[in-house]
Amino acid sequence: MPLHEGPRRPAESRLSVNPFYGPANPLGDMAEAPPTHRLPDPPMAPATAHQLVRDELMLDGNARLNLATFVTTWMEPEAGVLMAECRDKNMIDKDEYPRTAELERRCVAMLADLWNAPDPASAVGCSTTGSSEACMLAGMALKRRWAKRNADRYPGARPNLVMGVNVQVCWEKFCNFWEVEARLVPMEGKRFHLDPHAAAELCDENTIGVVGILGSTFDGSYEPIADLCAALDALQERTGLDVPVHVDGASGAMVAPFLDEDLVWDFRLPRVASINTSGHKYGLVYPGVGWALWRDAEALPEELVFRVNYLGGDMPTFALNFSRPGAQVVAQYYTFLRLGREGYRAVQQASRDVATGLAGRVEALGDFQLLTRGDELPVFAFTTAPDVTAYDVFDVSRRLRESGWLVPAYTFPPNREDLSVLRVVCRNGFSADLAELLAQDLERLLPDLRRQPRPLTEDRGAATGFHH
């Protein structure tokens, strides 16, 4: 949740009320125009309040045209009805809402089976508000397991977590909040994610785990989880260090099982202790829901699980959040039930086909170079060709926004700060027809961009609000 400073505008600023908004006394509602930054004194008619809020929200971007976000922007109306019926159910009240709790349990079992847990019945998992919370929980479990193994040295020794510099910002937050040293493997050359051997070299007796990403947000590529585990196996043979792996499958854990069945990345690898995913990304559910699963009860220390006598029932819970609506969990179960394996395969394949097709169209324009082609996550990144000097990716992003397209431009992290790219996320609902319209708009912009004397972006850091 972003932190907001107080308003810089005067507190007496007021909203303007159209006479037609007031259902009973329009002139009275106009006279009682509410302030913007403090609670109004009198109440107002619900229709008036609804219209005021709706008018302001019209200035937001169109979510369906937002190609920066991985988050689901379309669901079936039936899912929306179920969510509306369950938004007043508090997920934490498992004793009061036992069927909602049962649907959560079924989702965990389905994911354990999908991710090839050795014994799906013994896998441990929970729903979360999204992958960020799920990653925090997985990191806490890694740290606690390490602390128990090193009780004679901790808290004197400082724990560390090894990961690629391309990790989502939630991992940096975890290391900050839980006082863990972040050891980052930088990018090098055309490698835009973690290198297994470089990661193993950063491990020592204080390493709580290594994070592998199944689907980097920077370019959509899968990190080589099996190779990472093999490098850590070799490290254990040489040194005796037994370092577990957590797979951040925020997006890829809901793509690879259906489209890349021969790719070994999940609990089939004994070193993989835990996996997370975002139900609200390629899990195809509106935000916010995520999932965290552990290989077995041993991977999740029992002391992290709270057993609360809540509303008359014994409730085990492992979460950073407490009260939250059951709507998203119900929607996840609906989607699992609705699509099944074959349905998910069809949806994800359609997204990948759109991504690879659009990437080909972009490459054919001649002004751009592809970093990835959308053949792993349905996501691809591209930059301007070396001979393009009149404009840069930030100019392209800005001009596309004029047509309603939100395509982020951003600079890569160490050691590739010299590289700036555009990235396109192809989700369910971004159809081949919409992709064709985007390609046409991009092609239409090129003559103007080519006539520029130079790139027009003065401050690249402020050119985009994109933060992965």
PDB file of N, CA and C in Angstrom, residues 141-223:
ATOM      1  N   ALA A 141       9.731 -18.255   6.793  1.00  0.00           N
ATOM      2  CA  ALA A 141       9.960 -19.681   7.051  1.00  0.00           C
ATOM      3  C   ALA A 141      11.415 -20.048   6.794  1.00  0.00           C
ATOM      4  N   LEU A 142      12.005 -19.516   5.718  1.00  0.00           N
ATOM      5  CA  LEU A 142      13.411 -19.791   5.441  1.00  0.00           C
ATOM      6  C   LEU A 142      14.295 -19.282   6.573  1.00  0.00           C
ATOM      7  N   LYS A 143      14.026 -18.068   7.035  1.00  0.00           N
ATOM      8  CA  LYS A 143      14.859 -17.500   8.098  1.00  0.00           C
ATOM      9  C   LYS A 143      14.714 -18.299   9.390  1.00  0.00           C
ATOM     10  N   ARG A 144      13.487 -18.693   9.736  1.00  0.00           N
ATOM     11  CA  ARG A 144      13.280 -19.426  10.984  1.00  0.00           C
ATOM     12  C   ARG A 144      13.948 -20.798  10.938  1.00  0.00           C
ATOM     13  N   ARG A 145      13.877 -21.470   9.787  1.00  0.00           N
ATOM     14  CA  ARG A 145      14.544 -22.776   9.667  1.00  0.00           C
ATOM     15  C   ARG A 145      16.052 -22.620   9.823  1.00  0.00           C
ATOM     16  N   TRP A 146      16.613 -21.563   9.196  1.00  0.00           N
ATOM     17  CA  TRP A 146      18.048 -21.313   9.321  1.00  0.00           C
ATOM     18  C   TRP A 146      18.412 -20.995  10.767  1.00  0.00           C
ATOM     19  N   ALA A 147      17.604 -20.181  11.445  1.00  0.00           N
ATOM     20  CA  ALA A 147      17.893 -19.795  12.827  1.00  0.00           C
ATOM     21  C   ALA A 147      17.887 -21.016  13.747  1.00  0.00           C
ATOM     22  N   LYS A 148      16.978 -21.949  13.515  1.00  0.00           N
ATOM     23  CA  LYS A 148      16.928 -23.157  14.348  1.00  0.00           C
ATOM     24  C   LYS A 148      18.166 -24.019  14.119  1.00  0.00           C
ATOM     25  N   ARG A 149      18.608 -24.091  12.857  1.00  0.00           N
ATOM     26  CA  ARG A 149      19.799 -24.895  12.565  1.00  0.00           C
ATOM     27  C   ARG A 149      21.057 -24.246  13.115  1.00  0.00           C
ATOM     28  N   ASN A 150      21.007 -22.916  13.312  1.00  0.00           N
ATOM     29  CA  ASN A 150      22.190 -22.186  13.760  1.00  0.00           C
ATOM     30  C   ASN A 150      21.938 -21.496  15.097  1.00  0.00           C
ATOM     31  N   ALA A 151      21.236 -22.172  15.971  1.00  0.00           N
ATOM     32  CA  ALA A 151      20.872 -21.578  17.261  1.00  0.00           C
ATOM     33  C   ALA A 151      22.101 -21.198  18.080  1.00  0.00           C
ATOM     34  N   ASP A 152      23.219 -21.874  17.847  1.00  0.00           N
ATOM     35  CA  ASP A 152      24.423 -21.564  18.614  1.00  0.00           C
ATOM     36  C   ASP A 152      25.105 -20.283  18.120  1.00  0.00           C
ATOM     37  N   ARG A 153      24.750 -19.819  16.929  1.00  0.00           N
ATOM     38  CA  ARG A 153      25.391 -18.624  16.357  1.00  0.00           C
ATOM     39  C   ARG A 153      24.436 -17.452  16.204  1.00  0.00           C
ATOM     40  N   TYR A 154      23.148 -17.714  16.140  1.00  0.00           N
ATOM     41  CA  TYR A 154      22.171 -16.644  15.908  1.00  0.00           C
ATOM     42  C   TYR A 154      21.553 -16.266  17.242  1.00  0.00           C
ATOM     43  N   PRO A 155      21.377 -14.968  17.550  1.00  0.00           N
ATOM     44  CA  PRO A 155      21.310 -13.840  16.620  1.00  0.00           C
ATOM     45  C   PRO A 155      22.622 -13.117  16.337  1.00  0.00           C
ATOM     46  N   GLY A 156      23.753 -13.644  16.753  1.00  0.00           N
ATOM     47  CA  GLY A 156      25.005 -12.946  16.469  1.00  0.00           C
ATOM     48  C   GLY A 156      25.318 -12.893  14.994  1.00  0.00           C
ATOM     49  N   ALA A 157      25.100 -14.007  14.277  1.00  0.00           N
ATOM     50  CA  ALA A 157      25.364 -14.046  12.844  1.00  0.00           C
ATOM     51  C   ALA A 157      24.236 -13.355  12.079  1.00  0.00           C
ATOM     52  N   ARG A 158      24.606 -12.720  10.967  1.00  0.00           N
ATOM     53  CA  ARG A 158      23.603 -12.027  10.162  1.00  0.00           C
ATOM     54  C   ARG A 158      23.185 -12.921   8.995  1.00  0.00           C
ATOM     55  N   PRO A 159      21.894 -13.267   8.891  1.00  0.00           N
ATOM     56  CA  PRO A 159      21.441 -14.119   7.787  1.00  0.00           C
ATOM     57  C   PRO A 159      21.431 -13.359   6.466  1.00  0.00           C
ATOM     58  N   ASN A 160      21.552 -14.107   5.363  1.00  0.00           N
ATOM     59  CA  ASN A 160      21.475 -13.483   4.044  1.00  0.00           C
ATOM     60  C   ASN A 160      20.591 -14.312   3.120  1.00  0.00           C
ATOM     61  N   LEU A 161      20.091 -13.659   2.089  1.00  0.00           N
ATOM     62  CA  LEU A 161      19.242 -14.297   1.085  1.00  0.00           C
ATOM     63  C   LEU A 161      19.825 -13.976  -0.279  1.00  0.00           C
ATOM     64  N   VAL A 162      20.025 -15.001  -1.100  1.00  0.00           N
ATOM     65  CA  VAL A 162      20.643 -14.836  -2.414  1.00  0.00           C
ATOM     66  C   VAL A 162      19.553 -14.828  -3.478  1.00  0.00           C
ATOM     67  N   MET A 163      19.658 -13.886  -4.412  1.00  0.00           N
ATOM     68  CA  MET A 163      18.656 -13.776  -5.480  1.00  0.00           C
ATOM     69  C   MET A 163      19.224 -12.918  -6.598  1.00  0.00           C
ATOM     70  N   GLY A 164      18.551 -12.938  -7.748  1.00  0.00           N
ATOM     71  CA  GLY A 164      18.960 -12.102  -8.854  1.00  0.00           C
ATOM     72  C   GLY A 164      18.558 -10.660  -8.618  1.00  0.00           C
ATOM     73  N   VAL A 165      19.274  -9.733  -9.243  1.00  0.00           N
ATOM     74  CA  VAL A 165      18.968  -8.309  -9.095  1.00  0.00           C
ATOM     75  C   VAL A 165      17.610  -7.976  -9.711  1.00  0.00           C
ATOM     76  N   ASN A 166      17.066  -8.908 -10.481  1.00  0.00           N
ATOM     77  CA  ASN A 166      15.786  -8.698 -11.163  1.00  0.00           C
ATOM     78  C   ASN A 166      14.580  -9.071 -10.318  1.00  0.00           C
ATOM     79  N   VAL A 167      14.768  -9.388  -9.041  1.00  0.00           N
ATOM     80  CA  VAL A 167      13.631  -9.803  -8.217  1.00  0.00           C
ATOM     81  C   VAL A 167      12.630  -8.670  -8.056  1.00  0.00           C
ATOM     82  N   GLN A 168      11.395  -9.046  -7.789  1.00  0.00           N
ATOM     83  CA  GLN A 168      10.356  -8.057  -7.525  1.00  0.00           C
ATOM     84  C   GLN A 168      10.677  -7.343  -6.216  1.00  0.00           C
ATOM     85  N   VAL A 169      10.211  -6.105  -6.094  1.00  0.00           N
ATOM     86  CA  VAL A 169      10.600  -5.259  -4.968  1.00  0.00           C
ATOM     87  C   VAL A 169      10.183  -5.842  -3.622  1.00  0.00           C
ATOM     88  N   CYS A 170       9.212  -6.753  -3.598  1.00  0.00           N
ATOM     89  CA  CYS A 170       8.782  -7.329  -2.319  1.00  0.00           C
ATOM     90  C   CYS A 170       9.926  -8.055  -1.623  1.00  0.00           C
ATOM     91  N   TRP A 171      10.880  -8.612  -2.393  1.00  0.00           N
ATOM     92  CA  TRP A 171      12.007  -9.310  -1.764  1.00  0.00           C
ATOM     93  C   TRP A 171      12.968  -8.325  -1.109  1.00  0.00           C
ATOM     94  N   GLU A 172      13.127  -7.156  -1.715  1.00  0.00           N
ATOM     95  CA  GLU A 172      13.922  -6.127  -1.063  1.00  0.00           C
ATOM     96  C   GLU A 172      13.252  -5.675   0.225  1.00  0.00           C
ATOM     97  N   LYS A 173      11.931  -5.578   0.203  1.00  0.00           N
ATOM     98  CA  LYS A 173      11.196  -5.216   1.414  1.00  0.00           C
ATOM     99  C   LYS A 173      11.368  -6.277   2.484  1.00  0.00           C
ATOM    100  N   PHE A 174      11.282  -7.554   2.091  1.00  0.00           N
ATOM    101  CA  PHE A 174      11.454  -8.627   3.072  1.00  0.00           C
ATOM    102  C   PHE A 174      12.805  -8.493   3.771  1.00  0.00           C
ATOM    103  N   CYS A 175      13.856  -8.331   2.976  1.00  0.00           N
ATOM    104  CA  CYS A 175      15.191  -8.238   3.573  1.00  0.00           C
ATOM    105  C   CYS A 175      15.308  -7.032   4.493  1.00  0.00           C
ATOM    106  N   ASN A 176      14.673  -5.938   4.133  1.00  0.00           N
ATOM    107  CA  ASN A 176      14.694  -4.742   4.959  1.00  0.00           C
ATOM    108  C   ASN A 176      13.912  -4.955   6.245  1.00  0.00           C
ATOM    109  N   PHE A 177      12.684  -5.444   6.128  1.00  0.00           N
ATOM    110  CA  PHE A 177      11.805  -5.591   7.296  1.00  0.00           C
ATOM    111  C   PHE A 177      12.322  -6.637   8.279  1.00  0.00           C
ATOM    112  N   TRP A 178      12.887  -7.741   7.755  1.00  0.00           N
ATOM    113  CA  TRP A 178      13.284  -8.848   8.634  1.00  0.00           C
ATOM    114  C   TRP A 178      14.792  -8.920   8.835  1.00  0.00           C
ATOM    115  N   GLU A 179      15.484  -7.844   8.502  1.00  0.00           N
ATOM    116  CA  GLU A 179      16.914  -7.704   8.796  1.00  0.00           C
ATOM    117  C   GLU A 179      17.714  -8.875   8.246  1.00  0.00           C
ATOM    118  N   VAL A 180      17.573  -9.069   6.939  1.00  0.00           N
ATOM    119  CA  VAL A 180      18.308 -10.099   6.211  1.00  0.00           C
ATOM    120  C   VAL A 180      19.138  -9.394   5.148  1.00  0.00           C
ATOM    121  N   GLU A 181      20.392  -9.772   5.020  1.00  0.00           N
ATOM    122  CA  GLU A 181      21.243  -9.196   3.981  1.00  0.00           C
ATOM    123  C   GLU A 181      20.805  -9.712   2.613  1.00  0.00           C
ATOM    124  N   ALA A 182      20.569  -8.813   1.683  1.00  0.00           N
ATOM    125  CA  ALA A 182      20.220  -9.192   0.315  1.00  0.00           C
ATOM    126  C   ALA A 182      21.497  -9.322  -0.507  1.00  0.00           C
ATOM    127  N   ARG A 183      21.756 -10.522  -1.007  1.00  0.00           N
ATOM    128  CA  ARG A 183      22.912 -10.737  -1.868  1.00  0.00           C
ATOM    129  C   ARG A 183      22.401 -10.915  -3.291  1.00  0.00           C
ATOM    130  N   LEU A 184      22.698  -9.949  -4.145  1.00  0.00           N
ATOM    131  CA  LEU A 184      22.089  -9.873  -5.466  1.00  0.00           C
ATOM    132  C   LEU A 184      23.079 -10.272  -6.551  1.00  0.00           C
ATOM    133  N   VAL A 185      22.643 -11.162  -7.413  1.00  0.00           N
ATOM    134  CA  VAL A 185      23.430 -11.532  -8.595  1.00  0.00           C
ATOM    135  C   VAL A 185      23.112 -10.524  -9.690  1.00  0.00           C
ATOM    136  N   PRO A 186      24.103  -9.762 -10.175  1.00  0.00           N
ATOM    137  CA  PRO A 186      23.806  -8.746 -11.185  1.00  0.00           C
ATOM    138  C   PRO A 186      23.553  -9.363 -12.558  1.00  0.00           C
ATOM    139  N   MET A 187      22.959  -8.553 -13.441  1.00  0.00           N
ATOM    140  CA  MET A 187      22.833  -8.940 -14.843  1.00  0.00           C
ATOM    141  C   MET A 187      24.185  -8.784 -15.520  1.00  0.00           C
ATOM    142  N   GLU A 188      24.420  -9.588 -16.549  1.00  0.00           N
ATOM    143  CA  GLU A 188      25.654  -9.470 -17.319  1.00  0.00           C
ATOM    144  C   GLU A 188      25.344  -9.740 -18.783  1.00  0.00           C
ATOM    145  N   GLY A 189      25.797  -8.851 -19.665  1.00  0.00           N
ATOM    146  CA  GLY A 189      25.636  -9.064 -21.093  1.00  0.00           C
ATOM    147  C   GLY A 189      24.183  -9.283 -21.474  1.00  0.00           C
ATOM    148  N   LYS A 190      23.906 -10.418 -22.128  1.00  0.00           N
ATOM    149  CA  LYS A 190      22.547 -10.748 -22.550  1.00  0.00           C
ATOM    150  C   LYS A 190      21.839 -11.653 -21.542  1.00  0.00           C
ATOM    151  N   ARG A 191      22.427 -11.825 -20.359  1.00  0.00           N
ATOM    152  CA  ARG A 191      21.761 -12.575 -19.286  1.00  0.00           C
ATOM    153  C   ARG A 191      21.061 -11.560 -18.396  1.00  0.00           C
ATOM    154  N   PHE A 192      19.735 -11.636 -18.397  1.00  0.00           N
ATOM    155  CA  PHE A 192      18.946 -10.635 -17.685  1.00  0.00           C
ATOM    156  C   PHE A 192      18.314 -11.183 -16.408  1.00  0.00           C
ATOM    157  N   HIS A 193      18.775 -12.348 -15.950  1.00  0.00           N
ATOM    158  CA  HIS A 193      18.295 -12.882 -14.689  1.00  0.00           C
ATOM    159  C   HIS A 193      19.418 -13.651 -13.998  1.00  0.00           C
ATOM    160  N   LEU A 194      19.079 -14.339 -12.951  1.00  0.00           N
ATOM    161  CA  LEU A 194      20.054 -14.998 -12.082  1.00  0.00           C
ATOM    162  C   LEU A 194      20.871 -16.061 -12.819  1.00  0.00           C
ATOM    163  N   ASP A 195      22.158 -16.101 -12.525  1.00  0.00           N
ATOM    164  CA  ASP A 195      23.049 -17.153 -13.000  1.00  0.00           C
ATOM    165  C   ASP A 195      23.230 -18.170 -11.868  1.00  0.00           C
ATOM    166  N   PRO A 196      22.922 -19.451 -12.101  1.00  0.00           N
ATOM    167  CA  PRO A 196      22.963 -20.444 -11.012  1.00  0.00           C
ATOM    168  C   PRO A 196      24.307 -20.533 -10.306  1.00  0.00           C
ATOM    169  N   HIS A 197      25.389 -20.549 -11.070  1.00  0.00           N
ATOM    170  CA  HIS A 197      26.701 -20.709 -10.446  1.00  0.00           C
ATOM    171  C   HIS A 197      27.113 -19.459  -9.672  1.00  0.00           C
ATOM    172  N   ALA A 198      26.769 -18.295 -10.198  1.00  0.00           N
ATOM    173  CA  ALA A 198      27.053 -17.060  -9.463  1.00  0.00           C
ATOM    174  C   ALA A 198      26.257 -17.020  -8.165  1.00  0.00           C
ATOM    175  N   ALA A 199      25.027 -17.514  -8.200  1.00  0.00           N
ATOM    176  CA  ALA A 199      24.212 -17.560  -6.986  1.00  0.00           C
ATOM    177  C   ALA A 199      24.832 -18.492  -5.953  1.00  0.00           C
ATOM    178  N   ALA A 200      25.276 -19.656  -6.387  1.00  0.00           N
ATOM    179  CA  ALA A 200      25.887 -20.616  -5.460  1.00  0.00           C
ATOM    180  C   ALA A 200      27.149 -20.043  -4.826  1.00  0.00           C
ATOM    181  N   GLU A 201      27.909 -19.261  -5.593  1.00  0.00           N
ATOM    182  CA  GLU A 201      29.148 -18.682  -5.062  1.00  0.00           C
ATOM    183  C   GLU A 201      28.880 -17.653  -3.974  1.00  0.00           C
ATOM    184  N   LEU A 202      27.690 -17.068  -3.975  1.00  0.00           N
ATOM    185  CA  LEU A 202      27.349 -16.067  -2.954  1.00  0.00           C
ATOM    186  C   LEU A 202      26.854 -16.713  -1.657  1.00  0.00           C
ATOM    187  N   CYS A 203      26.607 -18.004  -1.672  1.00  0.00           N
ATOM    188  CA  CYS A 203      26.075 -18.686  -0.486  1.00  0.00           C
ATOM    189  C   CYS A 203      27.169 -18.993   0.518  1.00  0.00           C
ATOM    190  N   ASP A 204      26.808 -18.923   1.793  1.00  0.00           N
ATOM    191  CA  ASP A 204      27.711 -19.344   2.866  1.00  0.00           C
ATOM    192  C   ASP A 204      26.871 -19.902   4.007  1.00  0.00           C
ATOM    193  N   GLU A 205      27.489 -20.072   5.168  1.00  0.00           N
ATOM    194  CA  GLU A 205      26.786 -20.689   6.297  1.00  0.00           C
ATOM    195  C   GLU A 205      25.640 -19.832   6.825  1.00  0.00           C
ATOM    196  N   ASN A 206      25.578 -18.568   6.408  1.00  0.00           N
ATOM    197  CA  ASN A 206      24.511 -17.680   6.859  1.00  0.00           C
ATOM    198  C   ASN A 206      23.401 -17.489   5.826  1.00  0.00           C
ATOM    199  N   THR A 207      23.460 -18.242   4.739  1.00  0.00           N
ATOM    200  CA  THR A 207      22.446 -18.116   3.687  1.00  0.00           C
ATOM    201  C   THR A 207      21.192 -18.891   4.080  1.00  0.00           C
ATOM    202  N   ILE A 208      20.065 -18.182   4.163  1.00  0.00           N
ATOM    203  CA  ILE A 208      18.810 -18.840   4.548  1.00  0.00           C
ATOM    204  C   ILE A 208      18.151 -19.514   3.351  1.00  0.00           C
ATOM    205  N   GLY A 209      18.502 -19.091   2.138  1.00  0.00           N
ATOM    206  CA  GLY A 209      17.923 -19.693   0.951  1.00  0.00           C
ATOM    207  C   GLY A 209      18.289 -18.900  -0.290  1.00  0.00           C
ATOM    208  N   VAL A 210      17.913 -19.452  -1.437  1.00  0.00           N
ATOM    209  CA  VAL A 210      18.085 -18.779  -2.721  1.00  0.00           C
ATOM    210  C   VAL A 210      16.706 -18.673  -3.369  1.00  0.00           C
ATOM    211  N   VAL A 211      16.416 -17.509  -3.919  1.00  0.00           N
ATOM    212  CA  VAL A 211      15.140 -17.283  -4.603  1.00  0.00           C
ATOM    213  C   VAL A 211      15.354 -17.419  -6.103  1.00  0.00           C
ATOM    214  N   GLY A 212      14.576 -18.296  -6.722  1.00  0.00           N
ATOM    215  CA  GLY A 212      14.554 -18.409  -8.178  1.00  0.00           C
ATOM    216  C   GLY A 212      13.205 -17.920  -8.684  1.00  0.00           C
ATOM    217  N   ILE A 213      13.208 -17.201  -9.786  1.00  0.00           N
ATOM    218  CA  ILE A 213      11.978 -16.593 -10.293  1.00  0.00           C
ATOM    219  C   ILE A 213      11.523 -17.313 -11.554  1.00  0.00           C
ATOM    220  N   LEU A 214      10.324 -17.819 -11.511  1.00  0.00           N
ATOM    221  CA  LEU A 214       9.751 -18.432 -12.703  1.00  0.00           C
ATOM    222  C   LEU A 214       8.927 -17.366 -13.420  1.00  0.00           C
ATOM    223  N   GLY A 215       9.673 -16.538 -14.164  1.00  0.00           N
ATOM    224  CA  GLY A 215       9.036 -15.446 -14.891  1.00  0.00           C
ATOM    225  C   GLY A 215       9.453 -14.101 -14.361  1.00  0.00           C
ATOM    226  N   SER A 216      10.580 -13.587 -14.857  1.00  0.00           N
ATOM    227  CA  SER A 216      11.085 -12.290 -14.407  1.00  0.00           C
ATOM    228  C   SER A 216      10.180 -11.165 -14.890  1.00  0.00           C
ATOM    229  N   THR A 217       9.899 -10.225 -14.009  1.00  0.00           N
ATOM    230  CA  THR A 217       9.070  -9.087 -14.405  1.00  0.00           C
ATOM    231  C   THR A 217       9.791  -8.175 -15.392  1.00  0.00           C
ATOM    232  N   PHE A 218      11.117  -8.254 -15.467  1.00  0.00           N
ATOM    233  CA  PHE A 218      11.844  -7.366 -16.366  1.00  0.00           C
ATOM    234  C   PHE A 218      11.660  -7.732 -17.827  1.00  0.00           C
ATOM    235  N   ASP A 219      11.625  -9.044 -18.120  1.00  0.00           N
ATOM    236  CA  ASP A 219      11.558  -9.430 -19.537  1.00  0.00           C
ATOM    237  C   ASP A 219      10.697 -10.662 -19.804  1.00  0.00           C
ATOM    238  N   GLY A 220      10.111 -11.256 -18.750  1.00  0.00           N
ATOM    239  CA  GLY A 220       9.238 -12.407 -18.941  1.00  0.00           C
ATOM    240  C   GLY A 220       9.944 -13.739 -19.032  1.00  0.00           C
ATOM    241  N   SER A 221      11.260 -13.773 -18.817  1.00  0.00           N
ATOM    242  CA  SER A 221      12.011 -15.020 -18.967  1.00  0.00           C
ATOM    243  C   SER A 221      11.963 -15.852 -17.687  1.00  0.00           C
ATOM    244  N   TYR A 222      12.021 -17.176 -17.857  1.00  0.00           N
ATOM    245  CA  TYR A 222      12.117 -18.105 -16.727  1.00  0.00           C
ATOM    246  C   TYR A 222      13.566 -18.177 -16.251  1.00  0.00           C
ATOM    247  N   GLU A 223      13.764 -18.154 -14.943  1.00  0.00           N
ATOM    248  CA  GLU A 223      15.093 -18.481 -14.431  1.00  0.00           C
ATOM    249  C   GLU A 223      15.253 -19.997 -14.408  1.00  0.00           C
TER     250      GLU A 223
END
